[in-house]
PDB file of C-alpha atoms in Angstrom:
ATOM      1  CA  MET A1194     -54.186  -2.244 149.549  1.00 41.00           C
ATOM      2  CA  SER A1195     -56.119  -3.988 152.307  1.00 40.00           C
ATOM      3  CA  GLU A1196     -58.439  -5.864 149.956  1.00 40.00           C
ATOM      4  CA  GLY A1197     -57.733  -9.548 149.437  1.00 39.00           C
ATOM      5  CA  LEU A1198     -55.406  -9.991 152.397  1.00 41.00           C
ATOM      6  CA  GLY A1199     -57.543 -12.838 153.743  1.00 38.00           C
ATOM      7  CA  GLU A1200     -55.653 -15.370 151.628  1.00 43.00           C
ATOM      8  CA  TRP A1201     -52.302 -14.127 152.868  1.00 46.00           C
ATOM      9  CA  ASP A1202     -50.496 -15.451 155.888  1.00 49.00           C
ATOM     10  CA  ASP A1203     -50.845 -12.366 158.022  1.00 45.00           C
ATOM     11  CA  GLU A1204     -54.541 -11.653 157.439  1.00 45.00           C
ATOM     12  CA  LEU A1205     -54.164  -8.131 158.781  1.00 44.00           C
ATOM     13  CA  GLU A1206     -55.617  -4.978 157.365  1.00 46.00           C
ATOM     14  CA  VAL A1207     -52.719  -3.068 155.877  1.00 46.00           C
ATOM     15  CA  THR A1208     -53.034   0.559 154.931  1.00 45.00           C
ATOM     16  CA  ALA A1209     -50.433   2.519 153.036  1.00 48.00           C
ATOM     17  CA  LEU A1210     -49.345   5.925 154.238  1.00 46.00           C
ATOM     18  CA  PRO A1211     -50.430   8.778 151.969  1.00 49.00           C
ATOM     19  CA  THR A1212     -47.882   9.886 149.374  1.00 49.00           C
ATOM     20  CA  GLU A1213     -49.593  13.216 148.710  1.00 51.00           C
ATOM     21  CA  PRO A1214     -49.482  16.201 151.074  1.00 46.00           C
ATOM     22  CA  ALA A1215     -52.380  16.154 153.550  1.00 48.00           C
ATOM     23  CA  ASP A1216     -53.182  19.836 153.105  1.00 53.00           C
ATOM     24  CA  GLU A1217     -51.853  23.067 151.666  1.00 52.00           C
ATOM     25  CA  GLU A1218     -49.458  23.586 154.600  1.00 56.00           C
ATOM     26  CA  ASP A1219     -47.591  20.432 153.586  1.00 62.00           C
ATOM     27  CA  SER A1220     -47.206  21.561 149.967  1.00 72.00           C
ATOM     28  CA  ASP A1221     -43.675  22.758 150.799  1.00 80.00           C
ATOM     29  CA  ALA A1222     -42.655  19.189 151.637  1.00 82.00           C
ATOM     30  CA  PRO A1223     -40.002  17.786 149.288  1.00 86.00           C
ATOM     31  CA  GLU A1224     -41.215  15.596 146.446  1.00 95.00           C
ATOM     32  CA  LEU A1225     -40.783  11.880 146.966  1.00 96.00           C
ATOM     33  CA  PHE A1226     -38.000  10.256 144.959  1.00 97.00           C
ATOM     34  CA  TYR A1227     -39.885   6.937 144.845  1.00 98.00           C
ATOM     35  CA  PRO A1228     -43.668   7.239 144.451  1.00 97.00           C
ATOM     36  CA  ASN A1229     -44.441   4.190 146.615  1.00 97.00           C
ATOM     37  CA  VAL A1230     -42.884   1.407 148.651  1.00 98.00           C
ATOM     38  CA  ALA A1231     -42.947  -1.079 145.751  1.00 97.00           C
ATOM     39  CA  GLU A1232     -40.866   1.251 143.581  1.00 97.00           C
ATOM     40  CA  PHE A1233     -38.477   1.801 146.493  1.00 97.00           C
ATOM     41  CA  VAL A1234     -38.048  -1.943 147.088  1.00 97.00           C
ATOM     42  CA  SER A1235     -37.396  -2.775 143.427  1.00 96.00           C
ATOM     43  CA  GLY A1236     -35.530   0.395 142.474  1.00 96.00           C
ATOM     44  CA  LYS A1237     -33.361   0.975 145.525  1.00 96.00           C
ATOM     45  CA  LEU A1238     -33.441  -1.712 148.182  1.00 94.00           C
ATOM     46  CA  ALA A1239     -33.238  -4.836 146.010  1.00 92.00           C
ATOM     47  CA  THR A1240     -30.412  -3.388 143.932  1.00 93.00           C
ATOM     48  CA  SER A1241     -28.456  -2.020 146.913  1.00 91.00           C
ATOM     49  CA  TYR A1242     -28.987  -4.772 149.484  1.00 83.00           C
ATOM     50  CA  ARG A1243     -27.642  -7.776 147.581  1.00 84.00           C
ATOM     51  CA  ARG A1244     -27.394 -11.067 149.440  1.00 81.00           C
ATOM     52  CA  GLN A1245     -27.239 -14.724 148.501  1.00 79.00           C
ATOM     53  CA  ILE A1246     -30.624 -15.949 149.635  1.00 77.00           C
ATOM     54  CA  ASN A1247     -32.020 -19.263 150.863  1.00 67.00           C
ATOM     55  CA  VAL A1248     -28.703 -21.086 150.973  1.00 61.00           C
ATOM     56  CA  GLN A1249     -28.207 -23.541 153.881  1.00 66.00           C
ATOM     57  CA  GLY A1250     -29.266 -21.419 156.816  1.00 66.00           C
ATOM     58  CA  GLY A1251     -28.564 -18.133 155.082  1.00 77.00           C
ATOM     59  CA  VAL A1252     -30.967 -15.294 154.547  1.00 85.00           C
ATOM     60  CA  THR A1253     -34.572 -15.725 153.433  1.00 88.00           C
ATOM     61  CA  TRP A1254     -36.513 -13.453 151.070  1.00 89.00           C
ATOM     62  CA  CYS A1255     -39.932 -13.705 149.478  1.00 90.00           C
ATOM     63  CA  PRO A1256     -40.304 -12.354 145.943  1.00 89.00           C
ATOM     64  CA  GLN A1257     -43.927 -11.676 146.879  1.00 91.00           C
ATOM     65  CA  TRP A1258     -42.907  -9.647 149.940  1.00 93.00           C
ATOM     66  CA  TRP A1259     -46.147  -7.642 149.633  1.00 94.00           C
ATOM     67  CA  LYS A1260     -48.080 -10.705 150.869  1.00 91.00           C
ATOM     68  CA  HIS A1261     -46.512 -10.332 154.329  1.00 93.00           C
ATOM     69  CA  ALA A1262     -47.999  -7.616 156.557  1.00 93.00           C
ATOM     70  CA  GLU A1263     -44.835  -7.388 158.667  1.00 95.00           C
ATOM     71  CA  ALA A1264     -42.712  -6.946 155.554  1.00 96.00           C
ATOM     72  CA  ILE A1265     -44.996  -4.242 154.186  1.00 97.00           C
ATOM     73  CA  SER A1266     -44.807  -2.350 157.475  1.00 97.00           C
ATOM     74  CA  ARG A1267     -41.011  -2.652 157.810  1.00 98.00           C
ATOM     75  CA  LEU A1268     -40.339  -1.843 154.150  1.00 98.00           C
ATOM     76  CA  GLU A1269     -42.699   1.133 154.289  1.00 98.00           C
ATOM     77  CA  ALA A1270     -40.771   2.374 157.339  1.00 98.00           C
ATOM     78  CA  LEU A1271     -37.486   1.897 155.464  1.00 98.00           C
ATOM     79  CA  TRP A1272     -38.798   3.816 152.467  1.00 98.00           C
ATOM     80  CA  ARG A1273     -40.130   6.701 154.556  1.00 98.00           C
ATOM     81  CA  ALA A1274     -36.872   6.946 156.527  1.00 98.00           C
ATOM     82  CA  TRP A1275     -34.845   6.875 153.293  1.00 98.00           C
ATOM     83  CA  GLU A1276     -36.988   9.627 151.744  1.00 98.00           C
ATOM     84  CA  PHE A1277     -36.355  11.822 154.788  1.00 97.00           C
ATOM     85  CA  LEU A1278     -32.679  11.016 155.345  1.00 98.00           C
ATOM     86  CA  ARG A1279     -31.661  11.259 151.674  1.00 97.00           C
ATOM     87  CA  LEU A1280     -32.063  15.021 152.042  1.00 97.00           C
ATOM     88  CA  ASP A1281     -29.359  15.151 154.725  1.00 97.00           C
ATOM     89  CA  GLY A1282     -26.185  15.578 152.694  1.00 95.00           C
ATOM     90  CA  THR A1283     -23.909  14.886 155.627  1.00 97.00           C
ATOM     91  CA  THR A1284     -24.688  11.695 157.547  1.00 97.00           C
ATOM     92  CA  GLY A1285     -28.196  10.950 156.317  1.00 97.00           C
ATOM     93  CA  MET A1286     -27.370   7.802 154.371  1.00 97.00           C
ATOM     94  CA  SER A1287     -25.059   6.488 157.078  1.00 98.00           C
ATOM     95  CA  VAL A1288     -27.822   6.950 159.636  1.00 98.00           C
ATOM     96  CA  TRP A1289     -30.300   5.264 157.300  1.00 97.00           C
ATOM     97  CA  TRP A1290     -28.066   2.212 156.796  1.00 96.00           C
ATOM     98  CA  ARG A1291     -27.062   1.926 160.464  1.00 97.00           C
ATOM     99  CA  ASP A1292     -30.365   2.711 162.196  1.00 97.00           C
ATOM    100  CA  HIS A1293     -32.910   1.587 159.648  1.00 97.00           C
ATOM    101  CA  ALA A1294     -31.792  -0.674 156.790  1.00 96.00           C
ATOM    102  CA  ASP A1295     -29.454  -2.950 158.717  1.00 95.00           C
ATOM    103  CA  HIS A1296     -31.940  -3.340 161.556  1.00 96.00           C
ATOM    104  CA  HIS A1297     -35.073  -4.058 159.525  1.00 97.00           C
ATOM    105  CA  MET A1298     -33.349  -6.094 156.831  1.00 95.00           C
ATOM    106  CA  SER A1299     -31.730  -8.330 159.465  1.00 93.00           C
ATOM    107  CA  VAL A1300     -35.190  -9.123 160.784  1.00 95.00           C
ATOM    108  CA  LEU A1301     -36.783  -9.499 157.358  1.00 94.00           C
ATOM    109  CA  LEU A1302     -33.998 -11.696 155.966  1.00 92.00           C
ATOM    110  CA  SER A1303     -33.599 -13.886 159.051  1.00 91.00           C
ATOM    111  CA  THR A1304     -34.306 -17.572 158.552  1.00 86.00           C
ATOM    112  CA  ASP A1305     -37.001 -17.328 161.237  1.00 88.00           C
ATOM    113  CA  GLY A1306     -38.416 -14.028 159.970  1.00 90.00           C
ATOM    114  CA  PRO A1307     -41.673 -13.295 158.166  1.00 90.00           C
ATOM    115  CA  PHE A1308     -40.439 -14.951 154.959  1.00 89.00           C
ATOM    116  CA  LYS A1309     -39.820 -18.327 156.605  1.00 87.00           C
ATOM    117  CA  GLY A1310     -40.951 -21.029 154.177  1.00 82.00           C
ATOM    118  CA  CYS A1311     -40.786 -18.783 151.114  1.00 84.00           C
ATOM    119  CA  THR A1312     -38.186 -19.318 148.399  1.00 76.00           C
ATOM    120  CA  PRO A1313     -36.959 -17.160 145.524  1.00 72.00           C
ATOM    121  CA  ASP A1314     -37.829 -19.928 143.037  1.00 71.00           C
ATOM    122  CA  ASP A1315     -41.231 -21.036 144.326  1.00 70.00           C
ATOM    123  CA  GLY A1316     -42.281 -17.708 145.826  1.00 71.00           C
ATOM    124  CA  HIS A1317     -44.697 -17.155 148.666  1.00 77.00           C
ATOM    125  CA  ARG A1318     -45.452 -20.277 150.698  1.00 71.00           C
ATOM    126  CA  SER A1319     -45.469 -19.096 154.264  1.00 64.00           C
ATOM    127  CA  LYS A1320     -48.443 -19.761 156.504  1.00 71.00           C
ATOM    128  CA  LEU A1321     -47.097 -18.498 159.791  1.00 74.00           C
ATOM    129  CA  ALA A1322     -49.658 -18.249 162.565  1.00 78.00           C
ATOM    130  CA  PRO A1323     -50.125 -14.945 164.379  1.00 80.00           C
ATOM    131  CA  LEU A1324     -48.783 -14.672 167.897  1.00 81.00           C
ATOM    132  CA  PRO A1325     -51.239 -16.168 170.421  1.00 88.00           C
ATOM    133  CA  CYS A1326     -53.154 -13.553 172.390  1.00 91.00           C
ATOM    134  CA  GLU A1327     -55.619 -13.795 175.228  1.00 91.00           C
ATOM    135  CA  GLU A1328     -58.164 -11.107 176.077  1.00 93.00           C
ATOM    136  CA  PRO A1329     -56.857  -8.941 178.943  1.00 90.00           C
ATOM    137  CA  PRO A1330     -58.966  -8.591 182.095  1.00 93.00           C
ATOM    138  CA  ALA A1331     -61.787  -6.077 181.796  1.00 94.00           C
ATOM    139  CA  GLY A1332     -60.797  -2.603 182.937  1.00 94.00           C
ATOM    140  CA  LEU A1333     -57.046  -3.253 182.753  1.00 91.00           C
ATOM    141  CA  PHE A1334     -56.530  -0.694 179.997  1.00 92.00           C
TER     142      PHE A1334
END
């Protein structure tokens, strides 16, 4: 997934978390409902989290969300949390909405978020610069 990111606005190496158990000890782990973050976004999140987008200061979304490193990271976190919390038949989904979905989606959909400049009609257009960073003094860390 990290190949070809150079043309994207974030230019960061992005690695997906493994979807298969790491070893035999993890073979008792529950099977994933969605096989990957893309299936989760299209199959669950996009159909559940409906908003009117890009309307006079409203929320912003990029149909090519996978070209934004921050979006990939946040959506991957949402997917992983959902996969875990869906198994809690009591308050799991409430916790997921309150602590995960509402938080990350507010950031992702904000007009100044990672999708700034993108539109649902024209797609990915954002060329946001990374945060400026200076090298810390030698020996500080």
